[in-house]
Short mmCIF file of C-alpha atoms and ligand atoms in Angstrom, two decimals:
data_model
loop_
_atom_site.label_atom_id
_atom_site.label_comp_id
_atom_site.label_asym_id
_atom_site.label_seq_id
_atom_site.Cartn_x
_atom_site.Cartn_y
_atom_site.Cartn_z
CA UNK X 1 -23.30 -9.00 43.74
CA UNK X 2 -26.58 -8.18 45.21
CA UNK X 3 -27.44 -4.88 43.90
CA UNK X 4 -28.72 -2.49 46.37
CA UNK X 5 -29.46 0.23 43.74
CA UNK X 6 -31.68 -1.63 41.69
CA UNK X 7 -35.03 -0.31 41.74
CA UNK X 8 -36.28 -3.30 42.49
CA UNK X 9 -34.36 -3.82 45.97
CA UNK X 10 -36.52 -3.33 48.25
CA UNK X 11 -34.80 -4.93 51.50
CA UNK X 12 -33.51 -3.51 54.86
CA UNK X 13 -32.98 0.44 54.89
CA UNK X 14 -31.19 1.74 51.74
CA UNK X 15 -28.13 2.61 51.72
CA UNK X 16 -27.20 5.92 49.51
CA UNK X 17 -25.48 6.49 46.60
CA UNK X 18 -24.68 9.47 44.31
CA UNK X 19 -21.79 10.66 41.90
CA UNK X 20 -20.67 13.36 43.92
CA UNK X 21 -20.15 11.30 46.80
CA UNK X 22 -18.24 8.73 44.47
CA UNK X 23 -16.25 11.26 43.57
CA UNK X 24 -15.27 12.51 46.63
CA UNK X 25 -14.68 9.11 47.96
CA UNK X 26 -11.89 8.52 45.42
CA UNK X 27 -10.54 12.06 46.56
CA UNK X 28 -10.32 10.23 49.65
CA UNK X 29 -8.69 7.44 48.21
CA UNK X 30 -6.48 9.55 46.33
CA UNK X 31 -5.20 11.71 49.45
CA UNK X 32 -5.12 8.67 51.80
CA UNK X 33 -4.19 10.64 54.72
CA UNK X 34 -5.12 9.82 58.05
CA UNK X 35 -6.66 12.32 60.12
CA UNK X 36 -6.82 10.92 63.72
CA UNK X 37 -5.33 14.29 64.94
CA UNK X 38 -5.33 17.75 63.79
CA UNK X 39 -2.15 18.27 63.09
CA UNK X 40 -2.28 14.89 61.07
CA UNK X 41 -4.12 16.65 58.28
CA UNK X 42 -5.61 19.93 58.83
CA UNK X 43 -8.01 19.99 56.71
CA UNK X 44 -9.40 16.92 57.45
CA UNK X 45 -10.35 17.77 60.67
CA UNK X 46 -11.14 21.41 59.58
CA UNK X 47 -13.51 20.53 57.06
CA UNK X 48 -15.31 17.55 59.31
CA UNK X 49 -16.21 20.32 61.93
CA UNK X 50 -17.29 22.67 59.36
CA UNK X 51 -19.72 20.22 57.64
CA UNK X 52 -20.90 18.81 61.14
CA UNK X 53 -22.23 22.17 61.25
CA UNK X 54 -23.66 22.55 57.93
CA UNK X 55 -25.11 20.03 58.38
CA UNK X 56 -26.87 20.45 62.26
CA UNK X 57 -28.15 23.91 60.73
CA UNK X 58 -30.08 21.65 58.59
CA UNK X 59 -31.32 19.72 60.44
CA UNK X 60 -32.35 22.66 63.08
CA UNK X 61 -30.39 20.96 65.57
CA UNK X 62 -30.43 23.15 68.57
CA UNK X 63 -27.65 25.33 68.84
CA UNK X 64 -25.59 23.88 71.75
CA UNK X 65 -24.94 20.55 69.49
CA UNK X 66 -23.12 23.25 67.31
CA UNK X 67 -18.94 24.09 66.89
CA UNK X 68 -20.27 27.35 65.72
CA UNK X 69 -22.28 28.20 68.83
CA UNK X 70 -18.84 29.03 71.02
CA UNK X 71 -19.90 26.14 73.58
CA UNK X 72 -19.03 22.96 74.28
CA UNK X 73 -20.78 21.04 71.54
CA UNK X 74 -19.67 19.86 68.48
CA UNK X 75 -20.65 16.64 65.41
CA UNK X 76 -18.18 13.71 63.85
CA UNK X 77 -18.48 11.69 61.51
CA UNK X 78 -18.89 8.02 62.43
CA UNK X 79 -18.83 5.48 60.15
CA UNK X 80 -22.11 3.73 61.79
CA UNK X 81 -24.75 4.56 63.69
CA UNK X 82 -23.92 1.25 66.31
CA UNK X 83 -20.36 2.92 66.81
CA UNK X 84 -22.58 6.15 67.78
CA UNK X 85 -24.41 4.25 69.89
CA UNK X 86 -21.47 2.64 71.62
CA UNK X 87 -19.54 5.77 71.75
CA UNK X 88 -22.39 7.53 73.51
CA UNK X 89 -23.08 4.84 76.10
CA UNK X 90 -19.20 4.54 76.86
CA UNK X 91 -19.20 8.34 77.36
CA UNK X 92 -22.19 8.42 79.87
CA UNK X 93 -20.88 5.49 81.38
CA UNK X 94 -18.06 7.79 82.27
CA UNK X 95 -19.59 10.66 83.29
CA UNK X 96 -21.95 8.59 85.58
CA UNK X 97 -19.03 6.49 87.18
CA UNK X 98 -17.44 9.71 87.70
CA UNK X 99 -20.25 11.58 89.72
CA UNK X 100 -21.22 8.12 91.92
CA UNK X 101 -17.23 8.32 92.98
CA UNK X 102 -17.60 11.66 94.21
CA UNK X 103 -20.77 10.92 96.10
CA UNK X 104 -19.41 7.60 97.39
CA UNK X 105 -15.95 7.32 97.57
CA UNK X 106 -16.27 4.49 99.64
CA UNK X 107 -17.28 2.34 96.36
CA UNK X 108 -14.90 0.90 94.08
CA UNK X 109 -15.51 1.22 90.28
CA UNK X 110 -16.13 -2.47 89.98
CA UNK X 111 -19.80 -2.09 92.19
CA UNK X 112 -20.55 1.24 90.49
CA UNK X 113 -20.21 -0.57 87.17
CA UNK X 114 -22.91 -3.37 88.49
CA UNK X 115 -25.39 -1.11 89.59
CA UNK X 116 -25.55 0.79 86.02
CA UNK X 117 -28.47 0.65 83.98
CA UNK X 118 -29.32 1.81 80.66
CA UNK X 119 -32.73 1.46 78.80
CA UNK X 120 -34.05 1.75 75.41
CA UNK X 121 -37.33 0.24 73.76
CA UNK X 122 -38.28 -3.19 72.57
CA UNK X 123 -38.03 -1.70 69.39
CA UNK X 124 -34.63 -0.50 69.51
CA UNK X 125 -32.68 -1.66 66.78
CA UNK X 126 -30.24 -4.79 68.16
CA UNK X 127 -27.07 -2.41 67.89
CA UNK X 128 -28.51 -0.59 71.11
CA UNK X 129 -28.04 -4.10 72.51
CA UNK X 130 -25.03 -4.64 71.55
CA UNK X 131 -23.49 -1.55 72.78
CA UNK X 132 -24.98 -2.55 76.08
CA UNK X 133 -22.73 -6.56 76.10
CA UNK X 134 -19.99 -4.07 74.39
CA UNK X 135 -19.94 -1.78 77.34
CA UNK X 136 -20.54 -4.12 79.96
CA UNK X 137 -23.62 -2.46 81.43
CA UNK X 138 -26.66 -4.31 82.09
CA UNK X 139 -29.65 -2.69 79.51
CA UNK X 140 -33.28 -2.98 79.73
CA UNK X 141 -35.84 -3.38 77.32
CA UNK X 142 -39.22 -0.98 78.15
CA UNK X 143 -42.35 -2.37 76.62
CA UNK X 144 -43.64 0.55 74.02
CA UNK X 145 -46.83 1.49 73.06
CA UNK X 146 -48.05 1.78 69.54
CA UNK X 147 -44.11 0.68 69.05
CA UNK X 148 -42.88 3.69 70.68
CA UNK X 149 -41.32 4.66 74.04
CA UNK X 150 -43.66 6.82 76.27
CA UNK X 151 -42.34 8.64 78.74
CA UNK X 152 -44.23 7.43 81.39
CA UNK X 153 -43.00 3.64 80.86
CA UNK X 154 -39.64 5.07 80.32
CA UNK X 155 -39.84 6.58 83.88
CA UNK X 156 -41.57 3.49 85.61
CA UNK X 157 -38.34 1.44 84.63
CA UNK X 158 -36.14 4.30 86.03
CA UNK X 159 -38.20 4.12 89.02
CA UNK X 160 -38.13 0.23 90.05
CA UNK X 161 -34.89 0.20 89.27
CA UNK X 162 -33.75 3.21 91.91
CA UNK X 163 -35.96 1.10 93.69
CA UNK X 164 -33.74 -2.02 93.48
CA UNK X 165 -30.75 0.17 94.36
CA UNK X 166 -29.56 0.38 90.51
CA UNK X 167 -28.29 3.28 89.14
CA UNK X 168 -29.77 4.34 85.51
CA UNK X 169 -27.23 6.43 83.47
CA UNK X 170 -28.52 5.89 79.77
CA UNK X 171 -31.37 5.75 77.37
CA UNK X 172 -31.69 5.29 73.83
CA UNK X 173 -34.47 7.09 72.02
CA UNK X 174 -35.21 5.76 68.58
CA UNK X 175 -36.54 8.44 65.77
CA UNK X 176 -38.00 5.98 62.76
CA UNK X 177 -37.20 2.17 64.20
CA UNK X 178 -36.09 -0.58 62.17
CA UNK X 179 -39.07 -2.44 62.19
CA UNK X 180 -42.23 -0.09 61.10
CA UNK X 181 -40.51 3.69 61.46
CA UNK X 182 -42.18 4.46 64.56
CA UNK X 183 -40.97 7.56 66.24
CA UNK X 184 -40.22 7.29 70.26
CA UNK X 185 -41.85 10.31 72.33
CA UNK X 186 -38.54 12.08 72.26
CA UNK X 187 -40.51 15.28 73.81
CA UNK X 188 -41.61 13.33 76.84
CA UNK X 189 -38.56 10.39 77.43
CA UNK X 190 -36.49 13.83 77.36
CA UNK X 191 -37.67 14.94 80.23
CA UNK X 192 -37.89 11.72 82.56
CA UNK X 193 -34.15 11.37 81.43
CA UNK X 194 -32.80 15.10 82.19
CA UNK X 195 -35.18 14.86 85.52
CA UNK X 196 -32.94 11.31 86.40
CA UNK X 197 -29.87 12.73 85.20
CA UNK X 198 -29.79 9.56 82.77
CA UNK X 199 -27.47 10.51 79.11
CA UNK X 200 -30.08 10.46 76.45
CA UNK X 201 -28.69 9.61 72.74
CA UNK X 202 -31.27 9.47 69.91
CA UNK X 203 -30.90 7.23 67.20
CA UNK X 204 -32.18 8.33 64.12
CA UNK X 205 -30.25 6.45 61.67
CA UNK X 206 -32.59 5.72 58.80
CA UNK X 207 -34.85 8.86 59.23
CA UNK X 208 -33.16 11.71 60.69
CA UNK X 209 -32.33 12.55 56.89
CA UNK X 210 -36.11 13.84 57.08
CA UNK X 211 -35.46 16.54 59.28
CA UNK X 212 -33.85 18.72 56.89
CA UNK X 213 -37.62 19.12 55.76
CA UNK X 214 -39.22 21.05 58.12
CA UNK X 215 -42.48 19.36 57.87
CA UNK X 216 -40.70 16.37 59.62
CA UNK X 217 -39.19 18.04 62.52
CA UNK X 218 -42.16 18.03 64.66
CA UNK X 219 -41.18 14.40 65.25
CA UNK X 220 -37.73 15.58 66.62
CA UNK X 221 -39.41 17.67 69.23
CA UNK X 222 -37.08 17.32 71.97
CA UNK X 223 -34.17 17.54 71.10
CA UNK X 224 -32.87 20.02 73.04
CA UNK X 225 -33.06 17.54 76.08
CA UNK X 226 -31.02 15.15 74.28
CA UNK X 227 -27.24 14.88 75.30
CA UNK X 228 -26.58 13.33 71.49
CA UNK X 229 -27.66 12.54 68.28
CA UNK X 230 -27.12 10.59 65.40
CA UNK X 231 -28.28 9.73 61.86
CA UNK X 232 -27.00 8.35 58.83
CA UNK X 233 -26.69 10.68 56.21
CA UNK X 234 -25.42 7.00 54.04
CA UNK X 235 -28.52 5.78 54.49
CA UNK X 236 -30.69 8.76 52.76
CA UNK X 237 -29.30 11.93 52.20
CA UNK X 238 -27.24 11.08 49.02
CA UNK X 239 -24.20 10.17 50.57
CA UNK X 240 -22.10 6.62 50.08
CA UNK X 241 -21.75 4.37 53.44
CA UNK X 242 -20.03 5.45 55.46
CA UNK X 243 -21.20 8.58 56.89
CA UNK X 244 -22.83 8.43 60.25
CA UNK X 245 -23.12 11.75 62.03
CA UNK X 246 -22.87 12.57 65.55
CA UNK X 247 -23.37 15.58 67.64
CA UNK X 248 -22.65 15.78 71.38
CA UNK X 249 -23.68 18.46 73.63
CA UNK X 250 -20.70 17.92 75.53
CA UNK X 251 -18.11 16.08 74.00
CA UNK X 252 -15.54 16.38 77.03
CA UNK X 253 -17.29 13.39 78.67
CA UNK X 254 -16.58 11.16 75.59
CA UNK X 255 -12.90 12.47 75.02
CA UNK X 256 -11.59 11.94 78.57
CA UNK X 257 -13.36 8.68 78.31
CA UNK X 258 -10.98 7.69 75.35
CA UNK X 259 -8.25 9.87 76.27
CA UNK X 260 -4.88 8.24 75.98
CA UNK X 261 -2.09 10.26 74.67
CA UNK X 262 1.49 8.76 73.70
CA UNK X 263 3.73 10.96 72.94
CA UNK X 264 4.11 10.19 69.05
CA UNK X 265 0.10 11.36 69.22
CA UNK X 266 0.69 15.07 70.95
CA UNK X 267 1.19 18.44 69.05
CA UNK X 268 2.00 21.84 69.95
CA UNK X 269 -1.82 22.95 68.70
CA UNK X 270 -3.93 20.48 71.01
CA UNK X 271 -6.84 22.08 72.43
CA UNK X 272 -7.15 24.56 69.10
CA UNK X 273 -9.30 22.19 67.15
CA UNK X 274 -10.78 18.62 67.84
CA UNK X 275 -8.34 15.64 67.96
CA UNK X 276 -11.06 13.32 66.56
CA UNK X 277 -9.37 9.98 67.92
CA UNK X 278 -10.58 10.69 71.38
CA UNK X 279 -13.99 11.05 69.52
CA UNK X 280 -14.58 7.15 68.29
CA UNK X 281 -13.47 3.91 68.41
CA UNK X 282 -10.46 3.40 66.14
CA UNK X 283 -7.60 5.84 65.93
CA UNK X 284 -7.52 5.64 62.20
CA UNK X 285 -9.83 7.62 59.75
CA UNK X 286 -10.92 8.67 56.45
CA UNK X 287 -11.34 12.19 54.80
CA UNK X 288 -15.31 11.51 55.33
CA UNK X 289 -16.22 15.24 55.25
CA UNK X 290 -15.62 14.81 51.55
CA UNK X 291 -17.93 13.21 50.43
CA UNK X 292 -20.93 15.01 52.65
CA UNK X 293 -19.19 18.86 51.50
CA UNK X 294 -19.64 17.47 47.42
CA UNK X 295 -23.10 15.78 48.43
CA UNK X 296 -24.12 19.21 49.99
CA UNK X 297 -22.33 21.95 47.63
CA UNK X 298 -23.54 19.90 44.36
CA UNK X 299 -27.15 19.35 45.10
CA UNK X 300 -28.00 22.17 47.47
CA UNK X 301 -30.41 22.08 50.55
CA UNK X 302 -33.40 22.12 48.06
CA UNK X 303 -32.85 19.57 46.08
CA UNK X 304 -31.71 16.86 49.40
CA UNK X 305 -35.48 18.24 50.38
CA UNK X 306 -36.77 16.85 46.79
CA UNK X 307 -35.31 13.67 47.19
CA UNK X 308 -36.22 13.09 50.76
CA UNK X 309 -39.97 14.20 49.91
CA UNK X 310 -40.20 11.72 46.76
CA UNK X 311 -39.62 9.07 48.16
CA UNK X 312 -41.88 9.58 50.98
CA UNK X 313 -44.73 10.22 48.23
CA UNK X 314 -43.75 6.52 46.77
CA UNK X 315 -44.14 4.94 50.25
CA UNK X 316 -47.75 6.94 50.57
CA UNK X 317 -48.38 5.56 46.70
CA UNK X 318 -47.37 2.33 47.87
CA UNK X 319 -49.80 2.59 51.01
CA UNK X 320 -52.58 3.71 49.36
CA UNK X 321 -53.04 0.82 46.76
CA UNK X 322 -52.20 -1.61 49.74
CA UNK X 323 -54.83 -0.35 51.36
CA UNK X 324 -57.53 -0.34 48.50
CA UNK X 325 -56.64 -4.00 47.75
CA UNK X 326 -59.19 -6.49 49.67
CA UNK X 327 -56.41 -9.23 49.72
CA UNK X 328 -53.64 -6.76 51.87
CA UNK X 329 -53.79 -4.58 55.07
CA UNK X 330 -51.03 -2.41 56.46
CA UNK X 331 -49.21 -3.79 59.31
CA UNK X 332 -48.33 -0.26 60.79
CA UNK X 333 -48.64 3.56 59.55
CA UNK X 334 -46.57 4.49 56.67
CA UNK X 335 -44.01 6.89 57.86
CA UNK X 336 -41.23 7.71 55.87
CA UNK X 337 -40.38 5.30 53.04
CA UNK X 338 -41.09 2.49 54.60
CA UNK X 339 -44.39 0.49 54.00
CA UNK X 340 -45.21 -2.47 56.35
CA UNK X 341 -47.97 -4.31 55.17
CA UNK X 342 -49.43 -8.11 55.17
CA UNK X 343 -51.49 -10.60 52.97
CA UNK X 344 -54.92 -10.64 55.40
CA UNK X 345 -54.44 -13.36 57.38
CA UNK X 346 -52.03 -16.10 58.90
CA UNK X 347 -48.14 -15.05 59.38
CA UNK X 348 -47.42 -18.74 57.46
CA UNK X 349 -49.45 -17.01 54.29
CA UNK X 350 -47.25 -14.17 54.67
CA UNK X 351 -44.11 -16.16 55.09
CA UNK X 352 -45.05 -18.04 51.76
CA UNK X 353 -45.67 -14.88 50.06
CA UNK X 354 -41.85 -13.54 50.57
CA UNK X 355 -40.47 -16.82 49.69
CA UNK X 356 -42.12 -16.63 46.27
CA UNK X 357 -40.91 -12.89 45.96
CA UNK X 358 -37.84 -13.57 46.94
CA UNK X 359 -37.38 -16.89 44.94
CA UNK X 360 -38.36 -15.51 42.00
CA UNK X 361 -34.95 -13.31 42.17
CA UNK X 362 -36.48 -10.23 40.82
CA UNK X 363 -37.58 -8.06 44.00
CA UNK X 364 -35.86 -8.54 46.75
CA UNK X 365 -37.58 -7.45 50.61
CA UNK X 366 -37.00 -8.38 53.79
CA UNK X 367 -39.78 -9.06 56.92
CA UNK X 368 -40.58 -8.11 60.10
CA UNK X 369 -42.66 -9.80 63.37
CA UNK X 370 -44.25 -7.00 66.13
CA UNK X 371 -46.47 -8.67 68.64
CA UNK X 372 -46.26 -12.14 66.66
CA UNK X 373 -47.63 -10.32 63.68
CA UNK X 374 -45.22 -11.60 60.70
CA UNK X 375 -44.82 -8.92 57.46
CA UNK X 376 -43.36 -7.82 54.57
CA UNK X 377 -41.35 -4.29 54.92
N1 PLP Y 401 -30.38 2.08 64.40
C1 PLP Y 401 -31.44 1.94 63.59
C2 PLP Y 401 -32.76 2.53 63.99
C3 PLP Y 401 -31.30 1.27 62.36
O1 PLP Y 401 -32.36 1.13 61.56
C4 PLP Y 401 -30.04 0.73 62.00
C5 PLP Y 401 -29.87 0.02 60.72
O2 PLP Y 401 -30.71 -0.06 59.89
C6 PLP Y 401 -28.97 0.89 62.90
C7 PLP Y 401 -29.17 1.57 64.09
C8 PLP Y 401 -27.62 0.35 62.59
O3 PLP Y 401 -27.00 1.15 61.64
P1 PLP Y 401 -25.45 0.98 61.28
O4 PLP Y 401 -25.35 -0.09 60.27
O5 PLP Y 401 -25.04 2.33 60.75
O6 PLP Y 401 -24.71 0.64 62.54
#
């Protein structure tokens, strides 16, 4: 076993762990029910919408991403941020198809489908990427500056590509990217996309757990343009994989997407409540609200803050000393908990470095490369 809890594993994004969400999990385990309707176990369902909204109060979401707000909006569980992703792009992939068809009925489906573009940064994590060969839509990589997506660039591509007789229905804005944690101008790429009518879905899986500090959110700024959002509450916020949360403003376009509905699936109650199978991928799923309701009722709002906020103080320890060593520089800004940073000089120096680390089979990190610039993360 490689053991991700060690304090000296230092690889990747972690992934989070904690007794009450162990202890909820083998709840789980012990009810083993299946809720892919509502009516397939109540409170399964019940619960999942309750803590989606917990938990978007947190975070300040704004309100129409909210069960509680009486609209259309509303969170689920996923259990990954890619499936988020996926789910997302399939969903404005549907909507866009849908509006095209009603402007020209003269097209059939299979030329709409070739004209759609989506977009995200050369940053994006390669899940964003994969959704695109997943969904069958070409995607397009915008060149970022300072690793993040400016809204300007953002609208260039957009631009050409109406241009070229395209038609751009999707964008991916990263919050904290997999690389160096850079944040993508959700404020302006917001803006270009609800001027171009093009779905934006913001991927903040490692650190959207920050926002439930307020001292953070300035770097969600935004938001309220976004069409979803999701973060990963197992990588950070004290909660075992998998928990990946997703709010949509309007989920409708997702669940007629997905809808099929034998009759073995329908009940006397459908409309009342979500029927979270037209929500994902799979039919099947876990009691996941479990483990976020112990993770939240046990440690409180406060005390998610402390943890979040310590280990950002470790990365700015960590960043500091880099920094007032001659032999190291820092490859990007620390944000969050992650620290990028270099021996001075060649990448092959730097290479040699993690192989020693690594080979020595006590810490254990994993690099990076932006612009040919090779790190340690
Ligand atoms: N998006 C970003 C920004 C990530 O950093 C990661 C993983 O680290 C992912 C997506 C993929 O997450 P998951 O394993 O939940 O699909």
């Amino acid at each position: 076993v490689t053991h991700w809890h060690s304090p000296k594993f230092h690889a990747y994004f972690p992934t989070a762990n904690s007794y009450p969400a162990i202890v909820a999990d083998m709840l789980s385990g012990a009810i083993a029910c299946i809720g892919f309707t509502w009516i397939a176990s109540p409170a399964c369902t019940e619960l999942e919408v309750a803590m989606m909204d917990w938990l978007g109060k947190m975070l300040d979401l704004p309100a129409e991403f909210l069960a509680s707000s009486g609209g259309k909006g509303g969170g689920v569980i996923q259990g990954t941020a890619s499936e988020s992703t996926l789910v997302a792009l399939l969903g404005a992939k549907a909507k866009k198809l849908q509006e095209v068809k009603a402007e020209h009925p003269e097209w059939d489906e299979h030329t709409i489908i070739g004209k759609l573009v989506g977009y995200c940064s050369d940053q994006a994590h390669s899940s964003v990427e994969r959704a695109g060969l997943l969904g069958g839509i070409k995607l397009r990589s915008v060149k970022s500056e300072n690793n993040r997506l400016r809204g300007d660039a953002l609208e260039k591509a957009i631009e050409q590509d109406l241009a070229d007789g395209l038609i751009p229905f999707y964008a991916v804005v990263t919050l904290g990217t997999t690389n160096s944690c850079a944040f993508d101008r959700l404020d302006e790429c917001g803006v270009v996309g609800n001027k171009h009518n093009v779905w934006i879905h913001v991927d903040a899986a490692y650190a959207g757990s920050a926002f439930i500090c307020p001292e953070y959110r300035h770097l969600m700024k935004g938001m309220e343009r976004a069409d979803s959002f999701n973060f990963n509450p197992h990588k950070w916020m004290l909660v075992n994989f998998d928990c990946s949360a997703m709010w949509l403003k309007d989920p409708s376009w997702v669940v007629n997407a997905f809808n099929v509905d034998p009759l073995y699936l329908k009940h006397d109650m459908q409309g009342s409540a979500p029927d979270y199978r037209h929500w994902q991928i799979p039919l099947g799923r876990r009691f996941r609200a479990l483990k976020l309701w112990f993770v939240l009722r046990l440690y409180g709002v406060e005390n998610l803050q402390a943890h979040i906020r310590r280990h950002c103080n470790f990365a700015k320890q960590f960043g500091d000393l880099c920094v007032q060593d001659s032999r190291f520089e820092l490859a990007a800004e620390v944000n969050m908990g992650l620290v990028c940073f270099r021996l001075k000089g060649t990448n092959e120096r730097n290479e040699a470095l993690l192989k020693r680390i690594n080979g020595r089979g006590n810490i254990h990190m994993v690099p990076a490369k932006i612009n040919g610039v090779y790190f340690l993360r």
